[in-house]
CSV table of C-alpha atoms and ligand atoms in Angstrom, one decimal:
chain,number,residue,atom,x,y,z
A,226,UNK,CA,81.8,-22.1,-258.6
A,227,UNK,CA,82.5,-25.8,-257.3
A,228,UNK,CA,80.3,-28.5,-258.5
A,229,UNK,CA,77.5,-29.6,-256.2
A,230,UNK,CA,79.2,-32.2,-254.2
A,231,UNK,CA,77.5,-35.9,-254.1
A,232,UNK,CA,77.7,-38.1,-251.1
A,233,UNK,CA,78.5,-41.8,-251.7
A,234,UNK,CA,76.7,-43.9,-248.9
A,235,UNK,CA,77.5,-47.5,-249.1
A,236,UNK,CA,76.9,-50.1,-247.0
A,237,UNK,CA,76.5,-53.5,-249.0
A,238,UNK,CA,79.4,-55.5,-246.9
A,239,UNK,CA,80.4,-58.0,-249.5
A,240,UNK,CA,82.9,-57.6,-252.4
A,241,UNK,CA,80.8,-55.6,-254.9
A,242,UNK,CA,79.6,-53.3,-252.1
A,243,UNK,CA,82.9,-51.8,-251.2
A,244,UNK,CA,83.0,-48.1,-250.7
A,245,UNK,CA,86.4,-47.7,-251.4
A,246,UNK,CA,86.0,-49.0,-254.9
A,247,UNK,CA,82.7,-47.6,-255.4
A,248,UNK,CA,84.7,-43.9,-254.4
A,249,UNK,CA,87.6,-44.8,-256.4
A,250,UNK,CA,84.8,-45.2,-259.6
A,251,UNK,CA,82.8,-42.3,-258.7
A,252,UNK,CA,86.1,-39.9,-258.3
A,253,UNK,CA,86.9,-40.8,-262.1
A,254,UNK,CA,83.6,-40.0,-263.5
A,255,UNK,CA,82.5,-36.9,-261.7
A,256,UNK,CA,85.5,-35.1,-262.7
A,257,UNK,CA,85.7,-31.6,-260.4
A,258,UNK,CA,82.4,-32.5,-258.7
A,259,UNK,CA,83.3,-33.9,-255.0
A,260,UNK,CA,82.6,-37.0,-254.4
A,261,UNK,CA,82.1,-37.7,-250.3
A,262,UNK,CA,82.3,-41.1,-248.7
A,263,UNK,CA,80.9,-41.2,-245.6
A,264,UNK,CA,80.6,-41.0,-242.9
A,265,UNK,CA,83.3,-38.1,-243.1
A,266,UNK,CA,83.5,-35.4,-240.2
A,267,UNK,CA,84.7,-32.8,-242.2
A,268,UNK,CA,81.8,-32.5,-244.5
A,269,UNK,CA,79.1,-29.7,-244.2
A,270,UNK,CA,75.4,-31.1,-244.7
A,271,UNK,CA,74.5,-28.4,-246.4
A,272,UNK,CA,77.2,-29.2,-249.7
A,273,UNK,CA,75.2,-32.1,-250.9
A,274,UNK,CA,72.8,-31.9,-253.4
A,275,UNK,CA,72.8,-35.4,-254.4
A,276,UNK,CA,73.3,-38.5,-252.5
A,277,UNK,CA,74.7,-42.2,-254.3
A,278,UNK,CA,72.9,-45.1,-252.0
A,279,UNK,CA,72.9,-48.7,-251.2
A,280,UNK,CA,71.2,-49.7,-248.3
A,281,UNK,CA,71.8,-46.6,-246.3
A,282,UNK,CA,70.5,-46.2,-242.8
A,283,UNK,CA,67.8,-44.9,-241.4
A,284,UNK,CA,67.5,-41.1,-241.2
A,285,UNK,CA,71.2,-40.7,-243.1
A,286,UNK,CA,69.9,-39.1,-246.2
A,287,UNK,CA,67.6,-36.7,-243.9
A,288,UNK,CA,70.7,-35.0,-242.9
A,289,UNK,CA,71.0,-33.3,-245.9
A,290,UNK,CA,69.0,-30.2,-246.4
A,291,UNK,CA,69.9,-29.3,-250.0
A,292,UNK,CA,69.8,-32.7,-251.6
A,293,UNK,CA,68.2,-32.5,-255.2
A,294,UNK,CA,68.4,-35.9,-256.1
A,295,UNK,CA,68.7,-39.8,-254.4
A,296,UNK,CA,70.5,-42.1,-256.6
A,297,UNK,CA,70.1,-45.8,-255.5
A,298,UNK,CA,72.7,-47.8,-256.7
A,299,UNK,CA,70.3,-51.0,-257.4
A,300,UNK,CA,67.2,-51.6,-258.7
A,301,UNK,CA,65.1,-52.0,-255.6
A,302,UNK,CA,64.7,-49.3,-253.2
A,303,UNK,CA,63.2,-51.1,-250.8
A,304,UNK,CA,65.5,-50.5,-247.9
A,305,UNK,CA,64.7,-46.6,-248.9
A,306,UNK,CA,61.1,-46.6,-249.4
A,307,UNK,CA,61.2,-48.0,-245.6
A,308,UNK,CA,62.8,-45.0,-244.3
A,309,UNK,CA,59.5,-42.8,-243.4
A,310,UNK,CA,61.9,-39.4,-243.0
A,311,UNK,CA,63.6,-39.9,-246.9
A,312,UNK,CA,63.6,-36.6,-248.2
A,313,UNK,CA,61.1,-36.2,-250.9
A,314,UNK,CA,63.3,-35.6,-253.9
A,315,UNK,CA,62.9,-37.8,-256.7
A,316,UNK,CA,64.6,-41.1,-256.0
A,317,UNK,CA,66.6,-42.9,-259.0
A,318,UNK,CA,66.7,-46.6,-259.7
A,319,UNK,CA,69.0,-48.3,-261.5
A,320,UNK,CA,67.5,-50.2,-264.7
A,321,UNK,CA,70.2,-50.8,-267.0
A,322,UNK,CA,71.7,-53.1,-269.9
A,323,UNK,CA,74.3,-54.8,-267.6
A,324,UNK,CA,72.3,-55.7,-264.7
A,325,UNK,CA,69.3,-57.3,-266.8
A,326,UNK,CA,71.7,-58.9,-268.8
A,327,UNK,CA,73.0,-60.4,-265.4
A,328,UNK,CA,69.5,-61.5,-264.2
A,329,UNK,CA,68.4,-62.8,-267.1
A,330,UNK,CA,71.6,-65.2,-266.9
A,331,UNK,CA,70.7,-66.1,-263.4
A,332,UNK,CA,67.2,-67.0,-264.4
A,333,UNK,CA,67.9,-69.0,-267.3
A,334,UNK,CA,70.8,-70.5,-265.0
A,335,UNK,CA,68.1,-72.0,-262.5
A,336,UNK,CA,65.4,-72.6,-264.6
A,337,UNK,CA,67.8,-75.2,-266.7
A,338,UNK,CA,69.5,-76.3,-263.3
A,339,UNK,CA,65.8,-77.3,-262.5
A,340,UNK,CA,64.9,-78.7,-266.0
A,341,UNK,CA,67.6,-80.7,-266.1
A,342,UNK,CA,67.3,-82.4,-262.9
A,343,UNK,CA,70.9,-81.0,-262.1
A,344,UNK,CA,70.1,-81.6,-258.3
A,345,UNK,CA,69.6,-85.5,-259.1
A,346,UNK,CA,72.6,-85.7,-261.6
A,347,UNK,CA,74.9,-84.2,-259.1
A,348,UNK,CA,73.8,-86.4,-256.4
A,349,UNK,CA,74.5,-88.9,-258.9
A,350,UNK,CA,77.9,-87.7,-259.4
A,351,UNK,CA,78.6,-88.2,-256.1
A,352,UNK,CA,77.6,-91.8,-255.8
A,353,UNK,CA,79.5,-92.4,-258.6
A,354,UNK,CA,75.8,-94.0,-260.1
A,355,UNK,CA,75.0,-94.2,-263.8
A,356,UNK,CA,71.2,-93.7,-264.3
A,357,UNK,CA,69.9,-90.9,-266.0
A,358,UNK,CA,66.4,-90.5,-265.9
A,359,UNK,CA,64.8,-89.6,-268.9
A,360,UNK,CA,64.3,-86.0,-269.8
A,361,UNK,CA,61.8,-84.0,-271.0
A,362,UNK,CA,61.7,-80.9,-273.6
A,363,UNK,CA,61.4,-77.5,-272.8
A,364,UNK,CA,58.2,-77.5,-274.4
A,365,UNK,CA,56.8,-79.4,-271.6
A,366,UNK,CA,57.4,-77.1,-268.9
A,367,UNK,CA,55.4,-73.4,-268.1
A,368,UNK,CA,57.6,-71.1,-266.9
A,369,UNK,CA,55.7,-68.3,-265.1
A,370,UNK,CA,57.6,-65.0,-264.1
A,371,UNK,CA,56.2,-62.8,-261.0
A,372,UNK,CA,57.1,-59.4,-262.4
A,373,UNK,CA,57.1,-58.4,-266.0
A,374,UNK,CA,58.9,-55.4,-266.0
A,375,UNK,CA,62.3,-54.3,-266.5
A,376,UNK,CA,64.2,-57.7,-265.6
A,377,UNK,CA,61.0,-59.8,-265.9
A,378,UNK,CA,60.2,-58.8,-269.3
A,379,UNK,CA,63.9,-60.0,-270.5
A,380,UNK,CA,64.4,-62.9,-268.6
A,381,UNK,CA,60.7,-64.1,-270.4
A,382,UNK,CA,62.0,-63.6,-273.7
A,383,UNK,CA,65.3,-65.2,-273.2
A,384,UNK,CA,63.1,-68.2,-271.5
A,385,UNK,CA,61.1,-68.4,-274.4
A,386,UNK,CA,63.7,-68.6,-277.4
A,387,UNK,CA,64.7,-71.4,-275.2
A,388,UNK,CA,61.3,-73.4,-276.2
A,389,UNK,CA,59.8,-73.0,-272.4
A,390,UNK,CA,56.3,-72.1,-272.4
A,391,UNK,CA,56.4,-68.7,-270.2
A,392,UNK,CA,53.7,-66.3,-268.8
A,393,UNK,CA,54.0,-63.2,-266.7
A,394,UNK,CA,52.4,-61.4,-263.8
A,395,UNK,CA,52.6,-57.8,-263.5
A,396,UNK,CA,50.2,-55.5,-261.5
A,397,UNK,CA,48.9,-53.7,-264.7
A,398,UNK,CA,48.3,-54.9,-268.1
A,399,UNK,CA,51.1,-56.0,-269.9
A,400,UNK,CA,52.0,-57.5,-273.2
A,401,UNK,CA,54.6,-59.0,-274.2
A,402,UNK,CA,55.2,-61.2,-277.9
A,403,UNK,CA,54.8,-65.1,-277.2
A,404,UNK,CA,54.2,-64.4,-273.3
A,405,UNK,CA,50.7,-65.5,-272.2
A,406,UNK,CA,50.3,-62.1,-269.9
A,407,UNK,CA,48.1,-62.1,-266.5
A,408,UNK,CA,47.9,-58.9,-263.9
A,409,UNK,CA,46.2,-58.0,-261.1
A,410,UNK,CA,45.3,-60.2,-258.2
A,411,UNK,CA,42.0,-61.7,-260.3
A,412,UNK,CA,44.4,-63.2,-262.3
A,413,UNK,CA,46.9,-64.4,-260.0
A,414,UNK,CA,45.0,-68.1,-259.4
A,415,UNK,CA,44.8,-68.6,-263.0
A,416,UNK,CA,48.6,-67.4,-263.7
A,417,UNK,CA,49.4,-69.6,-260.9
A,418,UNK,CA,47.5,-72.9,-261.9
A,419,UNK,CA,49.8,-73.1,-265.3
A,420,UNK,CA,52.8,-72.5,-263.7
A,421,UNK,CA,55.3,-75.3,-263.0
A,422,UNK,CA,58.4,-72.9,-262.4
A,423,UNK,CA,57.6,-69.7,-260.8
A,424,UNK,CA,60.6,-66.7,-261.2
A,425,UNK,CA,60.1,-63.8,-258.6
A,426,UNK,CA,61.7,-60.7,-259.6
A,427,UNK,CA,59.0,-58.7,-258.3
A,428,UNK,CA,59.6,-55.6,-256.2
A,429,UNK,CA,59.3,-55.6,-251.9
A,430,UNK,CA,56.1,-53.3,-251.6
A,431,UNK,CA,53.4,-53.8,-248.9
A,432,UNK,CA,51.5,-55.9,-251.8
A,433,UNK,CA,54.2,-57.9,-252.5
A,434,UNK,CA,55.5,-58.6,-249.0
A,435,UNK,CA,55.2,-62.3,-248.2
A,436,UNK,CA,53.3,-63.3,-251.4
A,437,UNK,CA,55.1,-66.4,-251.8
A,438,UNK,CA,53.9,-68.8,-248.8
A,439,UNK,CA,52.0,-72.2,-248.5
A,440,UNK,CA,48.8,-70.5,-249.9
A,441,UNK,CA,50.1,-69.9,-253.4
A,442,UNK,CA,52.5,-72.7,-254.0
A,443,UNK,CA,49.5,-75.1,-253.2
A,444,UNK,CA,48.2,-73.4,-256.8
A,445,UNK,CA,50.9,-74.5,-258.7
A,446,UNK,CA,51.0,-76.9,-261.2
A,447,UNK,CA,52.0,-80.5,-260.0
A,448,UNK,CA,50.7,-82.1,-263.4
A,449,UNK,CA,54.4,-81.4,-265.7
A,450,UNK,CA,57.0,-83.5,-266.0
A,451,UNK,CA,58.7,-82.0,-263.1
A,452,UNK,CA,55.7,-83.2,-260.8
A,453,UNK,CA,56.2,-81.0,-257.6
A,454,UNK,CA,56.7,-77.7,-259.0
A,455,UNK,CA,59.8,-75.3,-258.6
A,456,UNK,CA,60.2,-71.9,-256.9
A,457,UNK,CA,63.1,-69.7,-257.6
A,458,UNK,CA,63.2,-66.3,-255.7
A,459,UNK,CA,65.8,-63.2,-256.9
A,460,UNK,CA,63.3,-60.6,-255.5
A,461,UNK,CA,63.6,-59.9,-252.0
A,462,UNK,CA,63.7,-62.0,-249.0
A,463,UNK,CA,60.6,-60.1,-247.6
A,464,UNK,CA,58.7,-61.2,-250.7
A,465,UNK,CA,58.6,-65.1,-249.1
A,466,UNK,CA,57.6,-66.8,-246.1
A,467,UNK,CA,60.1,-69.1,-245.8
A,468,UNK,CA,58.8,-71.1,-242.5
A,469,UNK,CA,56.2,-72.4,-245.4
A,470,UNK,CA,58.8,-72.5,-248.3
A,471,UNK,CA,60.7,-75.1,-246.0
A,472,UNK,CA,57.8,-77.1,-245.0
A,473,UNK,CA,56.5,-77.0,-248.5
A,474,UNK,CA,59.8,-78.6,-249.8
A,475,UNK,CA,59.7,-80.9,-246.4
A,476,UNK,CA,56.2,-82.3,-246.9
A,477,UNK,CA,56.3,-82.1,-251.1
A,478,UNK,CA,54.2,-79.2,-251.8
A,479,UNK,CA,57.5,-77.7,-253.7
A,480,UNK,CA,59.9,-79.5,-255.4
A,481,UNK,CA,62.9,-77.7,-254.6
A,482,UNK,CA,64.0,-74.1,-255.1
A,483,UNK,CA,66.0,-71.7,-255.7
A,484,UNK,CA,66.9,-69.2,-253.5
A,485,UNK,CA,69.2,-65.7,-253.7
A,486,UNK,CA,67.4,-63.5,-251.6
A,487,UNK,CA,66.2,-63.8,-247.9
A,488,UNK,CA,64.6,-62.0,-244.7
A,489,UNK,CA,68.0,-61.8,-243.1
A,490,UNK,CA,70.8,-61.1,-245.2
A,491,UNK,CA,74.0,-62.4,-244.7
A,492,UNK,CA,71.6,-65.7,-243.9
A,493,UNK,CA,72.3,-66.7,-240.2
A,494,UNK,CA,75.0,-69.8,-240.3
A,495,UNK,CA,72.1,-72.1,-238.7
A,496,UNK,CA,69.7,-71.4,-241.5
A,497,UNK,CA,68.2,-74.5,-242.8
A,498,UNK,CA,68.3,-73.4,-246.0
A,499,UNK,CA,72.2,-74.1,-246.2
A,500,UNK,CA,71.6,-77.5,-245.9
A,501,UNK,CA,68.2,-78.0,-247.5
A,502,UNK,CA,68.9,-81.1,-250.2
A,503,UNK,CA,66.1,-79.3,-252.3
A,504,UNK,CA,67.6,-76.3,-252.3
A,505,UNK,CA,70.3,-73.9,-254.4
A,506,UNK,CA,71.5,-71.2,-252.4
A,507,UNK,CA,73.1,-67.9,-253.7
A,508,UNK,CA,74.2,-64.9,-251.5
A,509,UNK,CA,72.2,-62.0,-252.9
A,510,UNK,CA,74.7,-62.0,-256.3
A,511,UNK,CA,71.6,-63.0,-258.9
A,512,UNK,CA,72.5,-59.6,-260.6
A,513,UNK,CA,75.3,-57.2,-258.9
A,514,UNK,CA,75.0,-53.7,-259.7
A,515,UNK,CA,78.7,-53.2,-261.5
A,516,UNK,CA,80.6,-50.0,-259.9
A,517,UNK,CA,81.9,-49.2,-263.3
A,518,UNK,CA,78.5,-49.0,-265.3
A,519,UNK,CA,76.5,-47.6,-262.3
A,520,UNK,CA,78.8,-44.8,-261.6
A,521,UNK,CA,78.7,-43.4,-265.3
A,522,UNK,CA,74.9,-44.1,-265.5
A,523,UNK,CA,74.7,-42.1,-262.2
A,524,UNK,CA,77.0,-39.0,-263.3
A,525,UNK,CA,75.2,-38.7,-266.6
A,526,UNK,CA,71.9,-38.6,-265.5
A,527,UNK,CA,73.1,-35.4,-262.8
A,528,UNK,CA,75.3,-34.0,-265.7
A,529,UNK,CA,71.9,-34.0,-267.9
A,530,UNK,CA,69.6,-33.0,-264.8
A,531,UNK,CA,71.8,-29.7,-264.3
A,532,UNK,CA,71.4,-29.4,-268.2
A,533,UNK,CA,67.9,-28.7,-267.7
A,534,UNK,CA,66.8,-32.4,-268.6
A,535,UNK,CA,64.1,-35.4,-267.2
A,536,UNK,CA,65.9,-37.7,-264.9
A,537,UNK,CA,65.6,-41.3,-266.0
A,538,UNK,CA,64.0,-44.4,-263.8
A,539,UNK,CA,62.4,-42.2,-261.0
A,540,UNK,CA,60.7,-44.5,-258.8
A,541,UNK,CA,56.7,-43.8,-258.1
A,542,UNK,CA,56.5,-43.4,-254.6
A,543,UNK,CA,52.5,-44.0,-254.1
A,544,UNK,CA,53.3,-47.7,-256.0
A,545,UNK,CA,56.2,-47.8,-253.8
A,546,UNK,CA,58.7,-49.2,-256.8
B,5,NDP,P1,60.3,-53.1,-262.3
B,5,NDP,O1,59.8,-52.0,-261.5
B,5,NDP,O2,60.8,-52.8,-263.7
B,5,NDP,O3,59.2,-54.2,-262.5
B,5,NDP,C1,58.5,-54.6,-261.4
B,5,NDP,C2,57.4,-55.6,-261.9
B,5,NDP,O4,56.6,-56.1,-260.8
B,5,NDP,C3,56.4,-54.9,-262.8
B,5,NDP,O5,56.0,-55.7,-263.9
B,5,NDP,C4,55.2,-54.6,-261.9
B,5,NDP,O6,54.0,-54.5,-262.5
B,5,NDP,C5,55.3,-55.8,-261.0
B,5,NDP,N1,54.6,-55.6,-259.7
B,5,NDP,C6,54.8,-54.7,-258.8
B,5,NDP,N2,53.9,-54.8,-257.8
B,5,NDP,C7,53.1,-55.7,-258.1
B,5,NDP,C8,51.9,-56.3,-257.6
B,5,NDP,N3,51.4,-55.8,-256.4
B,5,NDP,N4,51.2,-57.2,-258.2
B,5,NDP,C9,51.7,-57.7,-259.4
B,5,NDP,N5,52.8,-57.2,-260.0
B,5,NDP,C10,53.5,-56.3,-259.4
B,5,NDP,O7,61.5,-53.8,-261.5
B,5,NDP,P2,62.8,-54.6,-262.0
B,5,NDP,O8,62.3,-55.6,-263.0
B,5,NDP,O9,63.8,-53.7,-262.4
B,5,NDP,O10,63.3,-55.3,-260.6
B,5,NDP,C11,62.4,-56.1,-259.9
B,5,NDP,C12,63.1,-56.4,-258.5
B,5,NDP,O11,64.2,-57.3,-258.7
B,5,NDP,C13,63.7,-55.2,-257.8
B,5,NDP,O12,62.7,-54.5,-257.2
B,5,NDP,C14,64.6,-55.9,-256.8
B,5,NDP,O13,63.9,-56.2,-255.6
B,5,NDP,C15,65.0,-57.2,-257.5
B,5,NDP,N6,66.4,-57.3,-257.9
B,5,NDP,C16,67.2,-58.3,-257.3
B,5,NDP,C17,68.5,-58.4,-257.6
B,5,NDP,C18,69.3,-59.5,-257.1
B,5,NDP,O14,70.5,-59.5,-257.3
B,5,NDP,N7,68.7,-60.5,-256.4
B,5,NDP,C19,69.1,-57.5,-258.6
B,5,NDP,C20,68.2,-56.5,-259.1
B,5,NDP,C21,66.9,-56.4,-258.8
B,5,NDP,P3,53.7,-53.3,-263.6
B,5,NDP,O15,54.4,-53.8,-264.8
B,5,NDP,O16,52.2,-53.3,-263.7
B,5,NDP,O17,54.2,-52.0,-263.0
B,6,OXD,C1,69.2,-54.6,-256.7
B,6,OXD,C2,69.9,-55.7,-256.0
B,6,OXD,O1,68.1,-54.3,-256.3
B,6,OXD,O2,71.1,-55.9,-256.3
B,6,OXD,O3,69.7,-54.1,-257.7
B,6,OXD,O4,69.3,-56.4,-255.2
């Protein structure tokens, strides 16, 4: 009997998002099985039992009336969890070595770039002016991290074998060794008020959308070294309001920022968050999902799920992440 075939439905648009190579990956590791890319005419709905996804569109994955099994091929499945007709077989995230590993180098990458005044220094560069300001330890600064779970967790204990003094909010109780650990919105204000560089890796869920506006950064601490303090967003875009993040900067309320996520993504060319002196930009590349890991975590967890076995990472649909 053939394999039960696996649809690949891919529609990232940048370099790491190609189907081809995604297909080319997915036809090495799943052996016999079929792999289909589509959209493909020739397929028959009724073939695909599970379904390989990245941003798919709305209603695609309804098509299919046998599907066992969503596998989305990032972390967040917040483009899925919008989709009110998503079948209701368990959905798979992706929460693996590689792409923490990636995150965590993106948040140490931007906490230090703020720490170390690398905004002033390059601007310095540029003038071709010698004046270093003095600098402070890492000691001095709180590092507080929206999000303590897979990628939070990590990035908090790579933060803090750097000397930084880091916290974490998660929505239920955490703990974490050498992280001063807040959850729950009572404890937001307080997790806030110590905080001089707030990390949001949290999920997109209706909790979550626009939690980052005018109303919390005004919480922040403005009393480290840093004075104004520092936002830096690898979330989602939905997760900030960014009308307020860019008065905030404009009027002092932030610092600066650092952004890789945002509402509208590619971000329109007359964005003023290209521009922004305050701010560091990224397109959406904090932590890419690597074709060549994702595919083999993908094909082992169906190869063990026809074994009889518990799929890994299945998203909690009432929590919505
Ligand atoms: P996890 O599900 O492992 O962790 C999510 C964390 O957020 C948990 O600590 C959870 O709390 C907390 N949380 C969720 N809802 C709330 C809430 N309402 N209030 C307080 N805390 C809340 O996710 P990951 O760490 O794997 O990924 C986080 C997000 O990072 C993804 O959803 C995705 O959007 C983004 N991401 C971005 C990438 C990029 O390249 N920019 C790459 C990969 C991911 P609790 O612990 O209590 O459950
Ligand atoms: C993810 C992402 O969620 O790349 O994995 O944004």
């Amino acid at each position: 009997m053939n394999k039960r075939a696996l649809a690949l439905l891919v529609h990232g648009g940048t370099e790491n998002w190609s189907p081809e190579r995604w297909k080319r990956r997915f036809d090495e590791v799943c052996g016999d099985r079929p792999v289909w890319r589509l959209p493909d005419a020739a397929l028959d709905p009724a073939d695909i039992h599970y379904a390989a996804v990245w941003k798919p569109g709305q209603g695609e994955l309804a098509a299919f009336p046998n599907l066992r099994v969503i596998f989305n091929l990032g972390a967040g499945v917040d483009a899925l969890t919008a989709d009110s007709s998503l079948p209701g077989v368990p959905l798979v995230r992706v929460a693996v070595e590689d792409l923490t590993g990636r995150m965590t180098e993106y948040v140490v990458l931007h906490v230090l770039m703020h720490h170390r005044q690398e905004l002033y220094l390059r601007g310095s560069q540029r003038e071709k002016r010698w004046a270093p300001k003095s600098q402070w330890p890492a000691s001095a600064i709180s590092v507080g991290i929206m999000g303590l779970g897979t990628l939070g967790a990590h990035a908090a204990e790579a933060l803090r074998h750097l000397g930084f003094r880091v916290a974490g909010w998660s929505r239920s109780e955490r703990r974490t060794d050498g992280v001063e650990c807040f959850h729950g919105k009572a404890q937001l204000e307080a997790f806030l008020r110590r905080t001089s560089i707030l990390v949001c890796l949290l999920p997109l869920t209706p909790d979550t959308r626009d939690i980052l506006n005018r109303e919390l950064f005004a919480k922040l601490d403005r009393n480290s070294p840093l004075g104004a303090p520092v936002v830096i967003n690898a979330g989602r875009g939905g997760l900030q309001n960014e009308a307020d993040i860019l008065q905030c900067l404009d009027d002092g309320t932030l610092g600066s920022a650092s952004l890789d996520v945002f509402a509208s993504e590619p971000l329109p060319a007359d964005s003023r968050f290209w521009t922004h002196p305050k701010v560091v930009l990224t397109p959406h590349n904090a932590a890419d999902t690597d074709p060549d890991e994702i595919s083999k975590y993908v094909a082992r967890q169906i190869e063990r799920f026809e074994a009889g076995g518990a799929l890994e990472n299945v998203v909690d649909r009432a929590r919505g992440y």
